[in-house]
Coordinates of C-alpha atoms in Angstrom, one line a residue:
X1 CA 23.8 -7.5 2.5
X2 CA 21.7 -4.9 0.7
X3 CA 20.3 -1.8 2.4
X4 CA 16.8 -1.3 3.2
X5 CA 14.8 1.4 1.3
X6 CA 13.5 3.1 4.2
X7 CA 10.4 5.7 3.1
X8 CA 11.3 9.2 3.1
X9 CA 7.9 10.1 5.0
X10 CA 8.9 13.8 5.0
X11 CA 9.8 13.9 1.5
X12 CA 8.6 12.1 -2.1
X13 CA 6.2 9.6 -0.3
X14 CA 2.8 8.6 -0.8
X15 CA 2.0 10.4 2.6
X16 CA 2.3 13.7 0.9
X17 CA 0.5 13.3 -2.2
X18 CA -3.1 14.0 -1.0
X19 CA -2.3 16.4 1.4
X20 CA -0.3 18.2 -1.0
X21 CA -3.5 18.2 -3.4
X22 CA -5.9 19.1 -0.8
X23 CA -4.6 21.4 1.3
X24 CA -1.5 23.5 -0.8
X25 CA -3.0 25.8 -3.4
X26 CA -1.8 25.5 -7.0
X27 CA 1.6 26.7 -7.6
X28 CA 2.6 26.0 -4.1
X29 CA 2.8 22.5 -4.0
X30 CA 5.7 20.1 -3.2
X31 CA 8.6 20.5 -5.4
X32 CA 8.7 16.9 -6.0
X33 CA 5.5 16.9 -7.6
X34 CA 4.8 16.8 -11.4
X35 CA 4.8 20.3 -12.7
X36 CA 1.5 19.5 -14.2
X37 CA -0.1 18.7 -11.1
X38 CA 1.8 21.6 -9.3
X39 CA -0.1 24.0 -11.0
X40 CA -3.5 21.9 -11.6
X41 CA -7.0 23.5 -10.5
X42 CA -8.6 20.0 -10.7
X43 CA -7.2 16.7 -10.5
X44 CA -8.1 13.0 -11.0
X45 CA -6.0 10.9 -8.7
X46 CA -6.1 7.3 -10.4
X47 CA -4.5 4.6 -8.1
X48 CA -3.2 1.8 -9.6
X49 CA -2.5 -1.1 -7.3
X50 CA 0.6 -3.0 -7.5
X51 CA 2.4 -0.9 -10.4
X52 CA 5.7 -0.5 -9.1
X53 CA 8.2 2.3 -10.9
X54 CA 10.6 -0.5 -11.9
X55 CA 7.9 -2.7 -13.4
X56 CA 6.8 0.3 -15.5
X57 CA 10.3 1.1 -16.5
X58 CA 10.6 -2.7 -17.5
X59 CA 7.2 -2.5 -19.6
X60 CA 7.6 1.0 -20.9
X61 CA 7.1 -0.3 -24.5
X62 CA 3.8 -1.9 -23.5
X63 CA 2.6 1.5 -21.6
X64 CA 3.2 4.2 -24.3
X65 CA 0.6 6.7 -22.6
X66 CA 2.0 5.8 -18.8
X67 CA 5.3 6.3 -20.1
X68 CA 5.0 9.8 -21.6
X69 CA 3.6 10.9 -18.6
X70 CA 5.9 13.6 -16.4
X71 CA 7.0 12.8 -13.3
X72 CA 9.1 10.0 -11.8
X73 CA 9.2 7.8 -8.8
X74 CA 8.4 8.3 -5.1
X75 CA 8.5 5.8 -2.2
X76 CA 5.5 3.7 -0.6
X77 CA 5.5 3.1 2.9
X78 CA 6.6 0.2 5.2
X79 CA 5.2 -2.7 5.1
X80 CA 4.8 -2.1 1.3
X81 CA 1.3 -3.9 1.4
X82 CA -2.2 -2.5 0.1
X83 CA -3.7 -1.9 3.4
X84 CA -1.1 0.2 4.8
X85 CA -0.1 2.2 1.8
X86 CA -3.6 3.0 0.8
X87 CA -4.4 4.3 4.4
X88 CA -1.2 6.6 4.4
X89 CA -2.1 7.8 1.0
X90 CA -5.9 8.8 2.1
X91 CA -4.6 10.1 5.2
X92 CA -1.6 11.8 4.8
X93 CA -0.2 9.8 8.0
X94 CA 2.8 7.5 8.6
X95 CA 1.7 3.7 9.3
X96 CA 2.4 4.3 13.1
X97 CA 0.3 7.4 12.8
X98 CA -2.7 5.8 11.3
X99 CA -2.3 2.5 12.9
X100 CA -2.9 -0.2 9.8
X101 CA 0.6 -1.6 10.5
X102 CA 0.4 -4.5 8.1
X103 CA -2.0 -6.9 6.0
X104 CA -2.4 -9.2 9.5
X105 CA -2.4 -7.0 12.7
X106 CA -2.2 -8.2 16.4
X107 CA -5.1 -6.5 17.8
X108 CA -4.4 -8.0 21.4
X109 CA -7.8 -10.6 21.1
X110 CA -7.3 -11.0 17.5
X111 CA -4.8 -11.4 14.5
X112 CA -6.8 -9.2 12.3
X113 CA -6.9 -9.3 8.4
X114 CA -6.9 -5.7 7.7
X115 CA -8.2 -6.0 4.0
X116 CA -11.1 -8.1 5.3
X117 CA -11.4 -6.6 8.9
X118 CA -11.7 -9.9 10.0
X119 CA -10.1 -13.0 11.9
X120 CA -10.7 -16.1 9.5
X121 CA -14.8 -16.0 9.1
X122 CA -15.3 -13.7 12.3
X123 CA -16.2 -10.0 11.3
X124 CA -14.2 -7.7 13.9
X125 CA -16.0 -4.5 13.0
X126 CA -18.3 -4.6 16.2
X127 CA -15.0 -5.4 18.4
X128 CA -12.4 -3.3 16.7
X129 CA -14.3 -0.3 15.1
X130 CA -12.7 1.0 11.9
X131 CA -12.6 4.7 13.2
X132 CA -10.8 3.9 16.5
X133 CA -8.2 1.3 15.3
X134 CA -7.4 4.2 12.4
X135 CA -8.4 7.7 13.9
X136 CA -7.3 10.0 11.5
X137 CA -9.7 11.8 9.3
X138 CA -9.3 10.5 5.6
X139 CA -8.7 13.1 2.8
X140 CA -7.6 15.9 5.5
X141 CA -11.4 15.8 6.6
X142 CA -12.7 17.3 3.4
X143 CA -15.7 16.2 1.2
X144 CA -14.1 13.6 -1.4
X145 CA -15.6 11.7 -4.4
X146 CA -14.0 8.2 -4.5
X147 CA -14.4 6.1 -7.6
X148 CA -13.6 2.1 -6.8
X149 CA -15.3 -1.1 -6.9
X150 CA -18.8 -1.1 -5.8
X151 CA -18.0 -4.6 -3.7
X152 CA -15.7 -2.4 -1.3
X153 CA -18.1 0.5 -0.6
X154 CA -19.4 -1.0 2.7
X155 CA -16.3 -2.7 4.0
X156 CA -14.5 -2.3 7.5
X157 CA -11.3 -1.6 5.5
X158 CA -12.9 1.3 3.4
X159 CA -14.6 2.7 6.6
X160 CA -11.1 2.9 8.1
X161 CA -9.3 4.5 5.3
X162 CA -11.8 6.5 3.0
X163 CA -14.9 7.0 5.7
X164 CA -17.0 10.2 4.9
X165 CA -16.0 10.3 1.2
X166 CA -18.9 10.2 -1.5
X167 CA -18.4 6.4 -2.8
X168 CA -19.3 5.9 -6.5
X169 CA -18.6 2.1 -7.2
X170 CA -17.6 0.5 -10.5
X171 CA -18.2 -3.0 -11.7
X172 CA -16.4 -3.3 -14.7
X173 CA -13.1 -1.3 -15.7
X174 CA -15.0 0.5 -18.3
X175 CA -17.3 2.0 -15.9
X176 CA -14.3 4.1 -14.2
X177 CA -14.3 7.0 -16.9
X178 CA -18.2 7.1 -16.6
X179 CA -17.9 7.4 -12.8
X180 CA -15.1 9.6 -12.7
X181 CA -16.7 12.3 -15.0
X182 CA -20.0 11.9 -13.0
X183 CA -17.7 12.9 -10.2
X184 CA -16.5 16.0 -11.9
X185 CA -19.9 17.0 -12.7
X186 CA -20.7 17.8 -9.2
X187 CA -18.0 20.6 -9.6
X188 CA -15.4 18.3 -7.6
X189 CA -11.7 19.6 -8.0
X190 CA -10.4 16.4 -6.8
X191 CA -11.7 12.8 -7.5
X192 CA -10.0 9.5 -6.2
X193 CA -10.0 6.4 -8.4
X194 CA -8.9 3.1 -7.9
X195 CA -8.2 0.3 -10.0
X196 CA -6.7 -3.3 -8.7
X197 CA -5.9 -5.3 -11.9
X198 CA -2.3 -5.1 -12.2
X199 CA -1.9 -6.4 -8.2
X200 CA -4.5 -9.3 -8.8
X201 CA -2.5 -10.4 -12.1
X202 CA 0.7 -10.2 -10.8
X203 CA -0.3 -12.3 -7.6
X204 CA -1.8 -15.0 -9.7
X205 CA 0.4 -15.3 -12.6
X206 CA 3.7 -13.5 -12.1
X207 CA 5.6 -11.3 -14.6
X208 CA 4.3 -13.3 -17.7
X209 CA 2.1 -13.1 -20.7
X210 CA -1.0 -12.3 -18.3
X211 CA 0.9 -9.4 -16.8
X212 CA 2.3 -8.1 -20.1
X213 CA -1.3 -8.1 -21.5
X214 CA -2.6 -6.3 -18.1
X215 CA -0.2 -3.6 -18.3
X216 CA -1.4 -2.9 -21.9
X217 CA -5.2 -3.0 -20.6
X218 CA -4.2 -0.8 -18.1
X219 CA -2.5 1.8 -20.4
X220 CA -5.3 1.6 -22.6
X221 CA -7.5 2.3 -19.6
X222 CA -5.6 5.5 -18.6
X223 CA -5.8 6.7 -22.3
X224 CA -9.8 6.3 -22.4
X225 CA -9.9 8.1 -19.0
X226 CA -7.7 10.9 -20.3
X227 CA -9.8 11.0 -23.6
X228 CA -12.7 11.6 -21.4
X229 CA -12.0 14.1 -19.1
X230 CA -13.1 17.8 -19.3
X231 CA -10.2 20.2 -20.9
X232 CA -7.8 21.3 -18.2
X233 CA -8.2 18.6 -15.8
X234 CA -5.0 16.6 -15.0
X235 CA -4.9 13.1 -14.8
X236 CA -2.3 12.0 -12.0
X237 CA -1.3 8.4 -11.4
X238 CA 0.3 6.7 -8.7
X239 CA 0.5 3.2 -7.0
X240 CA 0.8 1.8 -3.5
X241 CA 3.5 -0.4 -3.9
X242 CA 5.5 -3.0 -6.4
X243 CA 6.0 -6.5 -6.8
X244 CA 8.7 -9.3 -6.8
X245 CA 8.3 -12.5 -8.0
X246 CA 9.2 -15.1 -5.2
X247 CA 7.4 -18.2 -6.9
X248 CA 8.2 -20.9 -4.8
X249 CA 11.0 -19.6 -2.8
X250 CA 8.6 -20.1 0.3
X251 CA 10.3 -20.5 3.7
X252 CA 9.0 -22.6 6.5
X253 CA 10.2 -21.2 10.1
X254 CA 13.1 -23.9 11.4
X255 CA 11.9 -25.6 14.4
X256 CA 14.6 -23.9 16.5
X257 CA 13.0 -20.8 15.5
X258 CA 9.2 -21.7 15.6
X259 CA 9.2 -23.2 19.4
X260 CA 10.1 -19.9 20.5
X261 CA 7.1 -18.3 18.7
X262 CA 3.8 -17.9 20.3
X263 CA 2.1 -16.6 17.2
X264 CA 2.7 -14.3 13.9
X265 CA 1.4 -11.3 12.0
X266 CA 2.2 -9.5 8.9
X267 CA 2.9 -11.4 5.6
X268 CA 5.7 -13.3 4.2
X269 CA 7.8 -10.5 2.7
X270 CA 7.4 -8.7 6.3
X271 CA 6.7 -11.4 8.7
X272 CA 6.4 -10.2 12.5
X273 CA 7.1 -13.2 15.0
X274 CA 5.7 -12.5 18.4
X275 CA 7.6 -14.4 20.9
X276 CA 6.6 -16.9 23.7
X277 CA 6.8 -14.9 27.2
X278 CA 10.7 -14.3 28.3
X279 CA 11.6 -15.6 24.7
X280 CA 12.1 -12.4 22.7
X281 CA 16.2 -12.3 22.9
X282 CA 16.5 -15.9 22.2
X283 CA 14.1 -15.5 19.3
X284 CA 16.0 -12.9 17.8
X285 CA 19.3 -14.7 18.2
X286 CA 17.5 -17.6 16.5
X287 CA 16.4 -15.9 13.5
X288 CA 20.0 -14.7 13.0
X289 CA 20.4 -17.9 10.5
X290 CA 18.0 -15.9 8.2
X291 CA 20.1 -12.7 7.8
X292 CA 21.8 -14.0 4.4
X293 CA 18.5 -14.0 3.0
X294 CA 16.3 -11.4 5.3
X295 CA 16.8 -8.2 7.6
X296 CA 16.1 -9.4 10.8
X297 CA 14.9 -6.7 13.1
X298 CA 13.8 -6.4 16.6
X299 CA 10.6 -4.1 17.3
X300 CA 12.6 -1.8 18.7
X301 CA 15.3 -1.4 15.9
X302 CA 12.2 -1.2 13.5
X303 CA 11.0 1.7 15.4
X304 CA 14.1 3.5 16.4
X305 CA 15.2 3.2 12.6
X306 CA 11.9 4.9 11.6
X307 CA 10.8 2.4 9.2
X308 CA 6.9 3.1 10.1
X309 CA 7.6 6.8 10.8
X310 CA 8.3 8.7 13.7
X311 CA 7.2 7.2 17.4
X312 CA 5.5 10.4 18.8
X313 CA 2.2 10.6 20.5
X314 CA -0.3 8.6 22.3
X315 CA -1.5 6.7 18.6
X316 CA 2.1 5.8 17.6
X317 CA 2.4 4.0 21.1
X318 CA -0.8 2.0 20.4
X319 CA 0.6 1.1 16.9
X320 CA 3.9 -0.1 18.2
X321 CA 1.9 -2.6 20.5
X322 CA 0.5 -4.2 17.3
X323 CA 3.8 -5.3 16.2
X324 CA 5.8 -8.6 17.3
X325 CA 9.2 -8.9 18.6
X326 CA 11.0 -9.8 15.2
X327 CA 10.6 -8.9 11.8
X328 CA 11.9 -11.3 9.0
X329 CA 12.0 -8.7 5.8
X330 CA 13.5 -10.6 2.9
X331 CA 15.5 -8.7 0.6
X332 CA 15.9 -11.4 -2.0
X333 CA 12.9 -13.3 -3.6
X334 CA 12.0 -15.2 -0.3
X335 CA 8.8 -15.3 1.5
X336 CA 8.5 -16.5 4.8
X337 CA 5.5 -18.8 5.3
X338 CA 3.2 -19.5 8.6
X339 CA 0.8 -21.9 9.1
X340 CA -2.0 -19.6 10.1
X341 CA -1.4 -17.1 7.3
X342 CA -4.6 -16.1 5.3
X343 CA -2.2 -15.5 2.4
X344 CA -2.4 -18.3 -0.4
X345 CA 0.8 -20.2 -0.9
X346 CA 0.1 -20.2 -4.5
X347 CA 1.0 -16.6 -5.1
X348 CA 3.6 -16.1 -7.7
X349 CA 4.6 -12.4 -7.1
X350 CA 4.3 -11.0 -3.8
X351 CA 5.1 -7.6 -2.1
X352 CA 5.7 -5.9 1.7
X353 CA 9.6 -5.8 1.7
X354 CA 11.9 -2.6 1.7
X355 CA 13.6 -3.4 -1.8
X356 CA 13.5 -0.9 -4.5
X357 CA 11.2 -3.3 -6.6
X358 CA 8.6 -2.9 -3.9
X359 CA 9.0 0.6 -2.3
X360 CA 9.5 2.9 -5.6
X361 CA 6.3 3.7 -7.4
X362 CA 5.2 6.2 -10.1
X363 CA 3.8 9.7 -9.6
X364 CA 3.3 10.6 -13.0
X365 CA 0.7 12.9 -15.1
X366 CA -0.9 14.5 -17.8
X367 CA -3.2 17.4 -18.6
X368 CA -6.2 16.3 -20.8

């Protein structure tokens, strides 16, 4: 069985990027930063959702600008899912510290989709206030320019992981460079920008011709942003997670397992099972049948092994209570399905687990 790639939260990890840029002065940033970023006075951080390091290496020929940038791979967080990873990126906190511990989270009275901040059609913002669920000030509490999709502006998830930022919305990718430069015109020394086309394309089409076309498009987008930046501004590129192609390798829980489950949370590649009363140990034993294809972990094992960060303080205890009793984390190409999951079964690429394809992400840069 392969070993999980547990994030190095104190080393080269998403958690260190924004604090290193906002708090550390030029020349004194972490040694794992690209040198051009280490010395930069002004930085645009472009987050490309879903662009794993391994996928970038596989498509270097189609992405000459990205391939030419200085830097290398750093680690995402656990689970390798957008809501958790972007919150860690923007707050500098581990998942246990910020509380967005997965795609679907057990809030006690609801299983909340953290990207939609809802349960089905039920908006949960009034019941579970984003600033209560995720209490850490984003961007180190500093005024920050954010450039992202206009429709994300007033969502619960944006309030949770980017509240307080000056938000500039784009409707078409061609507007990204325009909005980035408008943010720089305010005198901002740091601008956070976000693009999600690669993630969307991989989910829908996998690593085929559509993905190849999107990689080429994104490389052109990066080139156009670089060409538009004022002299001396550094463009740094990072991603929240990588991907694996699961296709139809979907697993429904065996009846001997499902009869012990009260409900589930998480997602297919980091599935939390919440046991019926008094059945946690039996559930773990029953799940051993999945050991050939997945890491089968109890909540205590996930916590003690530091998958989601160190368990220290009141907030981490609150976060720990949002986890299930047993986690199923595939290390191959499988995905564990659940009847109440809001993730479409038709997804071709997925993420969430701790394989290298999902954990390793680029942190690369080039000066304009």
